[in-house]
Coordinates of C-alpha atoms in Angstrom, one line a residue:
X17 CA -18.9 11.4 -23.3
X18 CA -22.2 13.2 -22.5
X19 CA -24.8 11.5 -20.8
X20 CA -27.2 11.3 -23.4
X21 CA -24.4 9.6 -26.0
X22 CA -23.6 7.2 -23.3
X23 CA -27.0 6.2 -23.1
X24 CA -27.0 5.5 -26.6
X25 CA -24.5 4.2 -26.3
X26 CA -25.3 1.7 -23.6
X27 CA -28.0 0.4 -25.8
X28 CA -26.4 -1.2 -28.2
X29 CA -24.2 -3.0 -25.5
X30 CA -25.6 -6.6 -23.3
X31 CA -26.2 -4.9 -19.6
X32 CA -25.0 -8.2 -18.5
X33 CA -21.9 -8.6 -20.5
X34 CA -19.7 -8.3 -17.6
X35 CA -15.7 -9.3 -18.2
X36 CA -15.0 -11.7 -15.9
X37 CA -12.5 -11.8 -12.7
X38 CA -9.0 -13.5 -13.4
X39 CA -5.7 -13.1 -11.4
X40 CA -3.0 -11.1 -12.7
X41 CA 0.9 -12.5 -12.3
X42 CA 1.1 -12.4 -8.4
X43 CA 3.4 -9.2 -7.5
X44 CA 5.7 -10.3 -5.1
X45 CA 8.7 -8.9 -3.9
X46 CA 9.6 -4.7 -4.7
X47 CA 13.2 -3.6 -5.5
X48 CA 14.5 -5.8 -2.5
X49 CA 18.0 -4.5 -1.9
X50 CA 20.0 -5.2 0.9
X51 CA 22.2 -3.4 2.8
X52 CA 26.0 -3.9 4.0
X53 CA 28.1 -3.3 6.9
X54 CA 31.0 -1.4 8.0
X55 CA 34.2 -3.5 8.6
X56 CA 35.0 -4.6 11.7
X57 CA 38.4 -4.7 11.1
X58 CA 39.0 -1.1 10.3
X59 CA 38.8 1.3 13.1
X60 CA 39.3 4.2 11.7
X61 CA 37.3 4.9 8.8
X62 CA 33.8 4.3 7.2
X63 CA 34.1 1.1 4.2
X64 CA 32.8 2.5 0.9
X65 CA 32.3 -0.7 -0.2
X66 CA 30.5 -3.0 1.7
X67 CA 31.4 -6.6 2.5
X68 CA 30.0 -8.9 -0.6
X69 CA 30.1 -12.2 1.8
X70 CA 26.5 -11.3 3.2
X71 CA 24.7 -9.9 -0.1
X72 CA 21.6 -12.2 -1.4
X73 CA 20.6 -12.9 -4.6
X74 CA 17.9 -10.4 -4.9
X75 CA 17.1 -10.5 -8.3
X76 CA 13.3 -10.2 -7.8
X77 CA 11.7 -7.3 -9.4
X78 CA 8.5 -5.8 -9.7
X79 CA 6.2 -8.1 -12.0
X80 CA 4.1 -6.2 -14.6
X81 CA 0.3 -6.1 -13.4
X82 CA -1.5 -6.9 -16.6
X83 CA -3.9 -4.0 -17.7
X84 CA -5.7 -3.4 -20.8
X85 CA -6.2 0.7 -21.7
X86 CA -9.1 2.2 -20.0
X87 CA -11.8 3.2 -22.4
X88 CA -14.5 4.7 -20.5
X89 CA -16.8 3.4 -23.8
X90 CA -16.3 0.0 -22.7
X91 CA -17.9 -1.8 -19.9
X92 CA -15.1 -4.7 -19.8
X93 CA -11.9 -3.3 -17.1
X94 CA -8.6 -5.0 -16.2
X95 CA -9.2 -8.0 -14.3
X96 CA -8.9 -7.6 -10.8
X97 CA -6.5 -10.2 -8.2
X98 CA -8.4 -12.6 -7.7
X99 CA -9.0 -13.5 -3.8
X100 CA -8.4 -17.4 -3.0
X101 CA -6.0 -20.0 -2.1
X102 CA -2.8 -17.4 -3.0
X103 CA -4.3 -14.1 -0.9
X104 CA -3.1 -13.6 2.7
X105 CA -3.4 -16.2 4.8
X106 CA -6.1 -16.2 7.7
X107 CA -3.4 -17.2 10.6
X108 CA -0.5 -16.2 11.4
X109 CA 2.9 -18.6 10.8
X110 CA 5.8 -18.9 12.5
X111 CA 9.1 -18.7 11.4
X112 CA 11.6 -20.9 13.6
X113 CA 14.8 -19.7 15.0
X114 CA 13.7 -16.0 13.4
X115 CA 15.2 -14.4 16.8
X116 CA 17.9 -15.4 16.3
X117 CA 18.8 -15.9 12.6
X118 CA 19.7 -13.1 10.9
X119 CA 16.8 -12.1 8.3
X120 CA 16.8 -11.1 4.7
X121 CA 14.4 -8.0 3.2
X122 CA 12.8 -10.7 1.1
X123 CA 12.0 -12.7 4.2
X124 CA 10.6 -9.7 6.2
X125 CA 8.8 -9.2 3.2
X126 CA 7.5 -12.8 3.3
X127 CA 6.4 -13.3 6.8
X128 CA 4.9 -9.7 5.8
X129 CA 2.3 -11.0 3.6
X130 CA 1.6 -13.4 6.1
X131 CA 1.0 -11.5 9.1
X132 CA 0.2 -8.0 8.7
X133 CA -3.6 -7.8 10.2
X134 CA -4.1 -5.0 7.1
X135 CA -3.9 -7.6 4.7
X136 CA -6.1 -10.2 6.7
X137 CA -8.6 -7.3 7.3
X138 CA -8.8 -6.1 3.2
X139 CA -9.4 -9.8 2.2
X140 CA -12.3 -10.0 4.8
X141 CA -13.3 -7.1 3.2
X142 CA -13.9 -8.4 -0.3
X143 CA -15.4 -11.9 1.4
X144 CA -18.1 -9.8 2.8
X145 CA -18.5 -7.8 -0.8
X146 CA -18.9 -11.3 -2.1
X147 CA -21.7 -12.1 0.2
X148 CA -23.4 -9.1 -1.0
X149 CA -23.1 -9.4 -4.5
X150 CA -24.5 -12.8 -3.8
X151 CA -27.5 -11.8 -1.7
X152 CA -28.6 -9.0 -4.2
X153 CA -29.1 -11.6 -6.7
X154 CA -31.5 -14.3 -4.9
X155 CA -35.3 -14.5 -6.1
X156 CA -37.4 -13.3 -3.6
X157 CA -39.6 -16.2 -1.8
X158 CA -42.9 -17.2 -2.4
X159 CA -46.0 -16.6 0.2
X160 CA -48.5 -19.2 1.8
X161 CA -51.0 -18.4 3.5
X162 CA -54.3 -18.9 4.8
X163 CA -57.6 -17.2 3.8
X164 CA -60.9 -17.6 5.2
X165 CA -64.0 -15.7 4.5
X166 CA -67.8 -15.2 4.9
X167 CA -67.5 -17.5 8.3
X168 CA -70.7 -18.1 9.7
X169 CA -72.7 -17.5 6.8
X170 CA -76.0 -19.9 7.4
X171 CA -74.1 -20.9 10.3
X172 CA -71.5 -22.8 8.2
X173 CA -67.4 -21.8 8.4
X174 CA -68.0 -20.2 4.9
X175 CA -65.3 -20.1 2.8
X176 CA -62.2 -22.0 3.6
X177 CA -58.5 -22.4 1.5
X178 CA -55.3 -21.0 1.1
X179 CA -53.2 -19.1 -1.3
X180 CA -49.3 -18.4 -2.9
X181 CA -48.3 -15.1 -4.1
X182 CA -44.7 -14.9 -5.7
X183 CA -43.4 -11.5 -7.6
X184 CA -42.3 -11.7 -10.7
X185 CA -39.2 -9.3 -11.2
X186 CA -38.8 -7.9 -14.0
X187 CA -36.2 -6.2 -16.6
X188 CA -33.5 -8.5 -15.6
X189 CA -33.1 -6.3 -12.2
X190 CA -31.4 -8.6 -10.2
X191 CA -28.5 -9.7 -13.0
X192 CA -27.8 -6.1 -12.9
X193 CA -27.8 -5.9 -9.3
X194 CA -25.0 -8.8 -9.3
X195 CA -23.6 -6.7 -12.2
X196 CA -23.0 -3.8 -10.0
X197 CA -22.1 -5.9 -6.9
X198 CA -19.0 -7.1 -8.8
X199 CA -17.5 -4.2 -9.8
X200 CA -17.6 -3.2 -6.0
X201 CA -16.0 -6.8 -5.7
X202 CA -13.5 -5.6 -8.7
X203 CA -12.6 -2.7 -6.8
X204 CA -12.0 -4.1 -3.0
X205 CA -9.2 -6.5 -4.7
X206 CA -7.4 -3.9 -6.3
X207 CA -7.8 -2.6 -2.8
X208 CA -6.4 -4.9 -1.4
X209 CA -3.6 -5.0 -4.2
X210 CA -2.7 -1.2 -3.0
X211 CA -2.6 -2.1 0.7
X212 CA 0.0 -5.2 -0.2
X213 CA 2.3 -2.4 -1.9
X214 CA 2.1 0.0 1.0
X215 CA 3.1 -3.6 3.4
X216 CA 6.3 -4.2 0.7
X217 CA 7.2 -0.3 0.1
X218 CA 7.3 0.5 3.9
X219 CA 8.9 -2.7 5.1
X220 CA 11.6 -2.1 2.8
X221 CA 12.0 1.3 3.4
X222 CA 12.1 0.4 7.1
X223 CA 14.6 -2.1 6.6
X224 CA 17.0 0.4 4.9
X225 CA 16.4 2.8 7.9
X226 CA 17.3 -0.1 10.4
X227 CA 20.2 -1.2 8.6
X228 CA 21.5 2.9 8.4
X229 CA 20.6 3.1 11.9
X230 CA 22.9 0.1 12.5
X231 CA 25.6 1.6 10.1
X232 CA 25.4 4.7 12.2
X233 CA 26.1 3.3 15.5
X234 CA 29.3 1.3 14.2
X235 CA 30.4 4.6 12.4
X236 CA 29.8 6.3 15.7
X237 CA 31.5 3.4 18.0
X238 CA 34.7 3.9 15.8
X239 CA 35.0 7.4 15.7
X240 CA 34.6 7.4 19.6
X241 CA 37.8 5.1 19.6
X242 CA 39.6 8.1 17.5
X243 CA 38.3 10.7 20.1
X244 CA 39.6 8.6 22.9
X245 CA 42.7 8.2 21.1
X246 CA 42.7 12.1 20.5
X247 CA 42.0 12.5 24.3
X248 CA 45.5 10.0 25.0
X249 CA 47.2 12.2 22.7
X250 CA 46.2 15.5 23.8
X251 CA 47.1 14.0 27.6
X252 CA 50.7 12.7 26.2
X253 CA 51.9 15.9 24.4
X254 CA 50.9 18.0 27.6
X255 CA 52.6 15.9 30.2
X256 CA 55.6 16.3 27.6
X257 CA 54.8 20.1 27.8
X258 CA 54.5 20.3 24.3
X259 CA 50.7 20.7 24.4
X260 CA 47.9 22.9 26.9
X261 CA 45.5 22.3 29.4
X262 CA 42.4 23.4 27.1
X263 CA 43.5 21.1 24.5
X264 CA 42.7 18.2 27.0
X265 CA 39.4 19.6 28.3
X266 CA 38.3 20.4 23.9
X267 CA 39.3 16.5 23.1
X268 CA 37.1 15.3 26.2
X269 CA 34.5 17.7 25.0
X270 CA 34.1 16.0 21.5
X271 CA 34.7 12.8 23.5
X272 CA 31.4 13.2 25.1
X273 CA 29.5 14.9 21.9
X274 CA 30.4 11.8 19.7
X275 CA 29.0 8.8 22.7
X276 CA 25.7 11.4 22.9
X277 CA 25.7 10.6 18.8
X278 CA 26.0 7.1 19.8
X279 CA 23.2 6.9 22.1
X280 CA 20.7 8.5 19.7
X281 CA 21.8 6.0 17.4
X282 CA 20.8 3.5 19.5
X283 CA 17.6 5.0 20.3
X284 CA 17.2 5.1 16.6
X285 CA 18.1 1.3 15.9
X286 CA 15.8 0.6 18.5
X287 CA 12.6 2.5 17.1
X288 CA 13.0 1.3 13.6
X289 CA 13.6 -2.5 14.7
X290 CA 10.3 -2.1 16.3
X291 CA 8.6 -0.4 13.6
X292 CA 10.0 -3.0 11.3
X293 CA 8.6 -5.5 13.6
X294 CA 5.0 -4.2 13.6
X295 CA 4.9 -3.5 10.4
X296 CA 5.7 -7.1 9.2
X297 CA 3.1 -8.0 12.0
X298 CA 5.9 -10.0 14.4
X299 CA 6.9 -7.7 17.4
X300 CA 9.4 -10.4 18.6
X301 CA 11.7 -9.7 15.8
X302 CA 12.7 -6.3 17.2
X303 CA 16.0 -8.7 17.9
X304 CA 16.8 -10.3 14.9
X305 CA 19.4 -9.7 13.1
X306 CA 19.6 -8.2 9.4
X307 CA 21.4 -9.1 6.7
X308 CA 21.6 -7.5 3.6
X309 CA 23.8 -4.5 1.6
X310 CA 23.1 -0.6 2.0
X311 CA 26.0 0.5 -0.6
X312 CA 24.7 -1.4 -3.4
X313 CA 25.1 0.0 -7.2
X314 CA 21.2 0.1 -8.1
X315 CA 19.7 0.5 -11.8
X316 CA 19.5 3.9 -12.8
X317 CA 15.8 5.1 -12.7
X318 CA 14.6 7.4 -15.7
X319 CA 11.4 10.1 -15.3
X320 CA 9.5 8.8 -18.2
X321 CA 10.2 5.3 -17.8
X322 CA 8.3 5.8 -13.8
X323 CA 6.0 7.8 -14.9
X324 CA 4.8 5.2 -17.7
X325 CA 4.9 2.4 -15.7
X326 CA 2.7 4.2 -12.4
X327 CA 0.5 5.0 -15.0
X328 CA 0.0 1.5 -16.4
X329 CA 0.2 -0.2 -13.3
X330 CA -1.3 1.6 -10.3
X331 CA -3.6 -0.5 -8.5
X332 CA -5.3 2.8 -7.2
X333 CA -5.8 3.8 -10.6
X334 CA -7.2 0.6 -11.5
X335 CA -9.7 0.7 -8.5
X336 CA -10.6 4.2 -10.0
X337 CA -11.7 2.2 -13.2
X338 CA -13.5 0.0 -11.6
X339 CA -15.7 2.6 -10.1
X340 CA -16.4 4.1 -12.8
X341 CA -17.8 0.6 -14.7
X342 CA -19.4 0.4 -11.3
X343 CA -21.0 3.5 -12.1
X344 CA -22.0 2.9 -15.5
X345 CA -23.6 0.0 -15.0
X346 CA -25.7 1.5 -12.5
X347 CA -27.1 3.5 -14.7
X348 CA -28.1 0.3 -16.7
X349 CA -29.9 -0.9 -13.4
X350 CA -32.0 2.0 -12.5
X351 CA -32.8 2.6 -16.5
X352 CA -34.4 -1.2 -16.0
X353 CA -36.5 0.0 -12.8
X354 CA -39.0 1.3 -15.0
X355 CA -40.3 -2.3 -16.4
X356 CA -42.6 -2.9 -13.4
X357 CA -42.8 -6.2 -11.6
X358 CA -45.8 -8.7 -11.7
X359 CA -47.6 -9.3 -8.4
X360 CA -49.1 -12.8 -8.9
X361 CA -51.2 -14.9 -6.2
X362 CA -53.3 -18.4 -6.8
X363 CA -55.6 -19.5 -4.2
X364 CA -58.2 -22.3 -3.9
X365 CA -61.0 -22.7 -1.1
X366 CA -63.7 -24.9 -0.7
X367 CA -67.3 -23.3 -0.1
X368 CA -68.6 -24.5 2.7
X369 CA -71.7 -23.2 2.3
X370 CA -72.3 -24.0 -1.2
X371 CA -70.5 -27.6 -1.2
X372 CA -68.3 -25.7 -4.2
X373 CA -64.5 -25.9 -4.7
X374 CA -63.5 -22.4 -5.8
X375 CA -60.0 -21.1 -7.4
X376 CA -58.7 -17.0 -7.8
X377 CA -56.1 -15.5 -9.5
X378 CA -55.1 -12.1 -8.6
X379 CA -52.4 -10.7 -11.1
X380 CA -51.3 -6.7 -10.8
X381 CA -48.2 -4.3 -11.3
X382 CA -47.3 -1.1 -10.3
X383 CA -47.9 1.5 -12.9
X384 CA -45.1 3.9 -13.4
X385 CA -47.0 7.2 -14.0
X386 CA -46.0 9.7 -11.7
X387 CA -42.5 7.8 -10.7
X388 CA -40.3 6.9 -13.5
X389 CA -37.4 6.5 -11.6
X390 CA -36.3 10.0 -13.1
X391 CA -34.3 11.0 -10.3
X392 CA -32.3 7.6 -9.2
X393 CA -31.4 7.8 -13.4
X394 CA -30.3 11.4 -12.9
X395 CA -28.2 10.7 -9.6
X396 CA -26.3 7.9 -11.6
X397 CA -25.2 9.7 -14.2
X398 CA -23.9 12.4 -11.8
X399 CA -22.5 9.6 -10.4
X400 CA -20.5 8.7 -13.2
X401 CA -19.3 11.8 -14.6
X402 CA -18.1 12.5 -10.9
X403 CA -16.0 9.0 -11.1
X404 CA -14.5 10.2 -14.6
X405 CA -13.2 13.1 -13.0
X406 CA -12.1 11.1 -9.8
X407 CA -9.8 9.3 -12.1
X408 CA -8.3 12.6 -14.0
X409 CA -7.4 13.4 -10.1
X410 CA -6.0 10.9 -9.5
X411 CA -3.9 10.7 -12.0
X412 CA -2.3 14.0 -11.4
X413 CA -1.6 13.3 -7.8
X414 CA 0.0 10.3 -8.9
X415 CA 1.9 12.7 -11.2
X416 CA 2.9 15.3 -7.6
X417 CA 3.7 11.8 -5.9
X418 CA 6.0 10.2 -8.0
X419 CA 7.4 14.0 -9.0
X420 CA 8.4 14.7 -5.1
X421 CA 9.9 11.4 -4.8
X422 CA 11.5 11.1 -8.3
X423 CA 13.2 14.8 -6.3
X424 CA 14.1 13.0 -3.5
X425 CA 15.8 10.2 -5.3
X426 CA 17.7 12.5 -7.8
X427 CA 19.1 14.6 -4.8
X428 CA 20.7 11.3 -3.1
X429 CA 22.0 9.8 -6.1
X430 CA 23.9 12.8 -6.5
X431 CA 24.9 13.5 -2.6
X432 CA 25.6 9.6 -2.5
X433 CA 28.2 10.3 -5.7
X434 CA 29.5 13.3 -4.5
X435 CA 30.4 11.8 -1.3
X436 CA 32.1 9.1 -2.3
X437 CA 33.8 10.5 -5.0
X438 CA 35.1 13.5 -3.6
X439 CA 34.2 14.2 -0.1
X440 CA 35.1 11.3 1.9
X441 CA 38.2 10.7 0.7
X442 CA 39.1 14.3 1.2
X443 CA 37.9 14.2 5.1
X444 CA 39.6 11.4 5.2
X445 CA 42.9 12.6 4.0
X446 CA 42.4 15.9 5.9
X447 CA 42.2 14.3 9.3
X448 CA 45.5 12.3 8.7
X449 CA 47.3 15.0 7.5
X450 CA 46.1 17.1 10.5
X451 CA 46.9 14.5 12.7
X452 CA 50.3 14.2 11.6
X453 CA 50.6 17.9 11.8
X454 CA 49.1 18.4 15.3
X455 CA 51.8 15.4 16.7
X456 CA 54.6 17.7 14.9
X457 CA 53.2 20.3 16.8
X458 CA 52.5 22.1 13.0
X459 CA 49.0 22.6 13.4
X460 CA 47.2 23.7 17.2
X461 CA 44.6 21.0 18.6
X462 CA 41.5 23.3 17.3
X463 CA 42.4 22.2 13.9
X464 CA 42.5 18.7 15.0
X465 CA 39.3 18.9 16.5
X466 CA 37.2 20.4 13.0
X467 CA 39.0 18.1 11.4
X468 CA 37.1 14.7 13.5
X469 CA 34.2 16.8 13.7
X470 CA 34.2 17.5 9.4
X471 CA 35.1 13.9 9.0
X472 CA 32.4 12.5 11.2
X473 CA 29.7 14.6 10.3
X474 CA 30.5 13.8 6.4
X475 CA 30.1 9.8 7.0
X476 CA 27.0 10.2 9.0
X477 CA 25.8 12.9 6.3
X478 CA 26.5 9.6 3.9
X479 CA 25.0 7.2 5.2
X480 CA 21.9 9.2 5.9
X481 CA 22.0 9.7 2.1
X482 CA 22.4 6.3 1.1
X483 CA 18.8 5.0 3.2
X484 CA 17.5 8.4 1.3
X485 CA 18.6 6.5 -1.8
X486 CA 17.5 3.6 -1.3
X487 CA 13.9 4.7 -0.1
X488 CA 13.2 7.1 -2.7
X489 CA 13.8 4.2 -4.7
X490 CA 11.3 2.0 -2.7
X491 CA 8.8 4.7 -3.0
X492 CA 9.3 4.9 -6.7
X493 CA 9.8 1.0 -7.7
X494 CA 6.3 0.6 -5.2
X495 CA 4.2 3.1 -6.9
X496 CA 4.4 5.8 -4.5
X497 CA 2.3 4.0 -1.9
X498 CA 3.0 3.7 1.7
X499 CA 0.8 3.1 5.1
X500 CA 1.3 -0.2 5.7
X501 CA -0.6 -0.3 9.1
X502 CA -3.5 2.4 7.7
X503 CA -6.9 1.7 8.6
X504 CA -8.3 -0.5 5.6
X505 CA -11.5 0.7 4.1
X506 CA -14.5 -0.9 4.8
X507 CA -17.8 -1.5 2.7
X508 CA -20.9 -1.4 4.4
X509 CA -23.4 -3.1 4.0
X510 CA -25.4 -0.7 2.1
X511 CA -22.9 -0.6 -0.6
X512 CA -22.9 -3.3 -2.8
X513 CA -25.8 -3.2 -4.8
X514 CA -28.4 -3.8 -1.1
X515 CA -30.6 -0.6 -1.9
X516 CA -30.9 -1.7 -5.7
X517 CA -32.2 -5.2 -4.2
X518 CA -34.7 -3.0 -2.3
X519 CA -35.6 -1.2 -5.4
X520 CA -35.9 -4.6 -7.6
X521 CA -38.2 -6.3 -4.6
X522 CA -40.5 -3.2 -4.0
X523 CA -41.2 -2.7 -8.4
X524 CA -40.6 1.3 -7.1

């Protein structure tokens, strides 16, 4: 819409009708799957299916954020969350016994909302956008004073009194003013909205990449016991002659490879608990225990379905709408800065000289000749034709986000079917076969050892794959947003609708 149609627009609509705030269904929990185990009971190979005694029922799913269609005609926008008794609490709660019980990706989650300072800081945010929206709507005071004049005229104290001045603002300036204020309001709490989905998205996707740290570590732990079995072997068949010396020293060589794979998976476990821990704002966790499921059958996710639902229910996009009512409705306000304000003052004083009680009245306003206001109206229709574009952005990016990690999710899906469809079992039935074959002296111990090395490298290869799976579906399911520790945004004080409450005070 041109600028000149909008405004002709604008006329015929109230420049107060303003839709007001109301809180969408409460998203909770994202896609919370949990992730499995290897068993303990089986030394010599990775489980494909994980143990079912510790799986949750995590059956909560992403609830639809209520939107209408964005019609950049219209002043009215999607309500906002609202910010009160359900929005992150102010202090911190702690869980008892959480060191030492082990924790569920919905109760990360949980003390999550609870505790991470991002969330605490956006709310504080929007509190202080509330004061301002508040503050650019209060009547200006009134002035006393005192006025004396012709003192000492025929040696008297002349004239004597006092005086109240008040100005009258006009063209419903400071509604508007409020009016703008609340779309800045609007935006910080789908703000805030966004930062709660980055907490969720990278919490979960942390847990999956504790959990697969975990998985590694036991996968590496058994594989060691089938190198140091490899190593006895080796040492048997040559004190029966039947094997050489460099078979002993290449079986003590992968030895030693597979515990320097088990260290790094330690180091690994160890970072991402503490990640974990930060992110859901409790460092002490860094030793609690997890419970969940890793190789869990999840529902399939389509390109069109994604797409359609980031596109409906984006908090960043609805922020983007919000700036652009914002925007419109400040060209509303500075259209009404041309109505000039009435400067009005009363004052009585008695005449000393004269014995007379005199009253004046001063009334006056500003005329608008050589400032209209032309350029204020000019800058805030920039303003909004820049915000309609800052929404067509951001809707392709969306479009590049969700495409890269709609990528990454189809290429796990596929490696985690492919692996346990075909490769795994075949590793697996190559290093029996080979081990069989080396003890009947068929095969030489070089064989033995690609075969371990192929058969390890194929389970780490799929567990990596499975936390690829499960995060691309994190990142997908939470609307492509992560940074759950980023700096929040703040709004300063000038923001907010403060310089059109200098502009509605001054009558310039």
């Amino acid at each position: 819409m041109e600028l000149e149609e909008y405004k002709a627009h604008s006329k015929s609509q109230s420049s107060t009708d303003i839709t007001p705030l109301a809180s969408p269904p409460y998203a909770e929990d994202i896609s919370t799957k949990t992730v499995g185990q290897l068993d303990p009971a089986d030394d010599t190979e990775f489980i494909l299916t994980s143990d079912l005694s510790n799986k949750t029922d995590s059956n909560a799913t992403l609830d639809t954020l209520i939107q209408t269609t964005f019609n950049p005609n219209s002043t009215a926008i999607p309500p906002a969350p609202g910010v009160g008794s359900d929005q992150t609490a102010t202090e911190k709660t702690v869980a008892p016994h959480t060191t030492t019980v082990a924790l569920t990706v919905e109760e990360l989650l949980q003390l999550a909302m609870e505790n991470n300072p991002t969330l605490q800081q956006a709310t504080a945010v929007i509190n202080k956008a509330q004061g301002i929206k508040k503050q650019v709507g209060l009547y200006p005071n009134p002035t006393v004073g005192y006025q004396g004049q012709e003192m000492g005229a025929n040696g008297t104290s002349g004239k004597q009194g006092g005086y109240i001045s008040q100005t009258i603002v006009t063209g419903n300036k400071l509604s508007l003013n409020q009016a703008v204020a609340d779309y800045d309001v609007q935006q910080l709490q789908w703000e805030l909205e966004t930062q709660k989905y980055r907490v969720r998205n990278d919490v979960q996707s942390q847990f999956f990449a504790s959990l697969g740290a975990e998985q590694r570590i036991k996968l590496s732990l058994q594989l060691e016991k089938i190198a140091e079995e490899g190593v006895e072997m080796a040492s048997k068949l040559f004190e029966s002659g039947e094997a050489a010396r460099p078979d002993i020293l290449q079986a003590e060589v992968q030895l030693g490879e597979i515990r320097i794979i088990r260290q790094n998976a330690e180091y690994d476990h160890e970072a991402a608990r503490k990640q974990l821990a930060s992110l859901v704002g409790r460092p002490e966790l860094t030793q609690a225990p997890l419970r969940g499921i890793l190789n869990e059958k999840s529902t399939d996710l389509t390109w069109e379905g994604s797409y359609q639902k980031l596109q409906t229910n984006s908090p960043e996009l609805q922020a983007a709408y919000a700036r652009v009512s914002r925007a419109r409705e400040q060209i509303y306000r500075q259209e009404s800065q041309i109505k000039p304000n009435l400067l009005a003052q009363i004052g009585v004083a008695r005449d000393n000289e004269t014995g007379d009680d005199i009253a004046n009245v001063q009334l006056g306003i500003p005329l608008p000749i050589f400032n209209r206001n032309q350029g204020n109206i000019d800058m805030a229709g920039a303003e909004y034709h820049r915000s309609l574009g800052d929404v067509e952005r951001l809707q392709l990016s969306l479009q590049v986000r969700l495409a890269n990690a709609f990528r990454n999710y189809q290429k796990a899906e596929k490696q985690v079917e492919q692996y346990q469809q075909n490769i795994l079992p075949k590793a697996k039935e190559n290093l029996d076969l080979t081990n069989q074959g080396y003890q009947q002296q068929q095969f030489d111990f070089l064989r033995v050892l690609t075969a371990r090395r192929t058969y390890f490298e194929m389970n780490i290869k799929f567990i990596r794959s499975l936390v690829d799976l499960r995060q691309s579906e994190v990142a997908i399911s939470g609307l492509v947003l992560s940074g759950g520790l980023s700096e929040v945004r703040d709004i300063s004080q000038g923001v907010g609708g403060v310089g059109n409450r200098g502009q509605a005070l001054s009558g310039q």
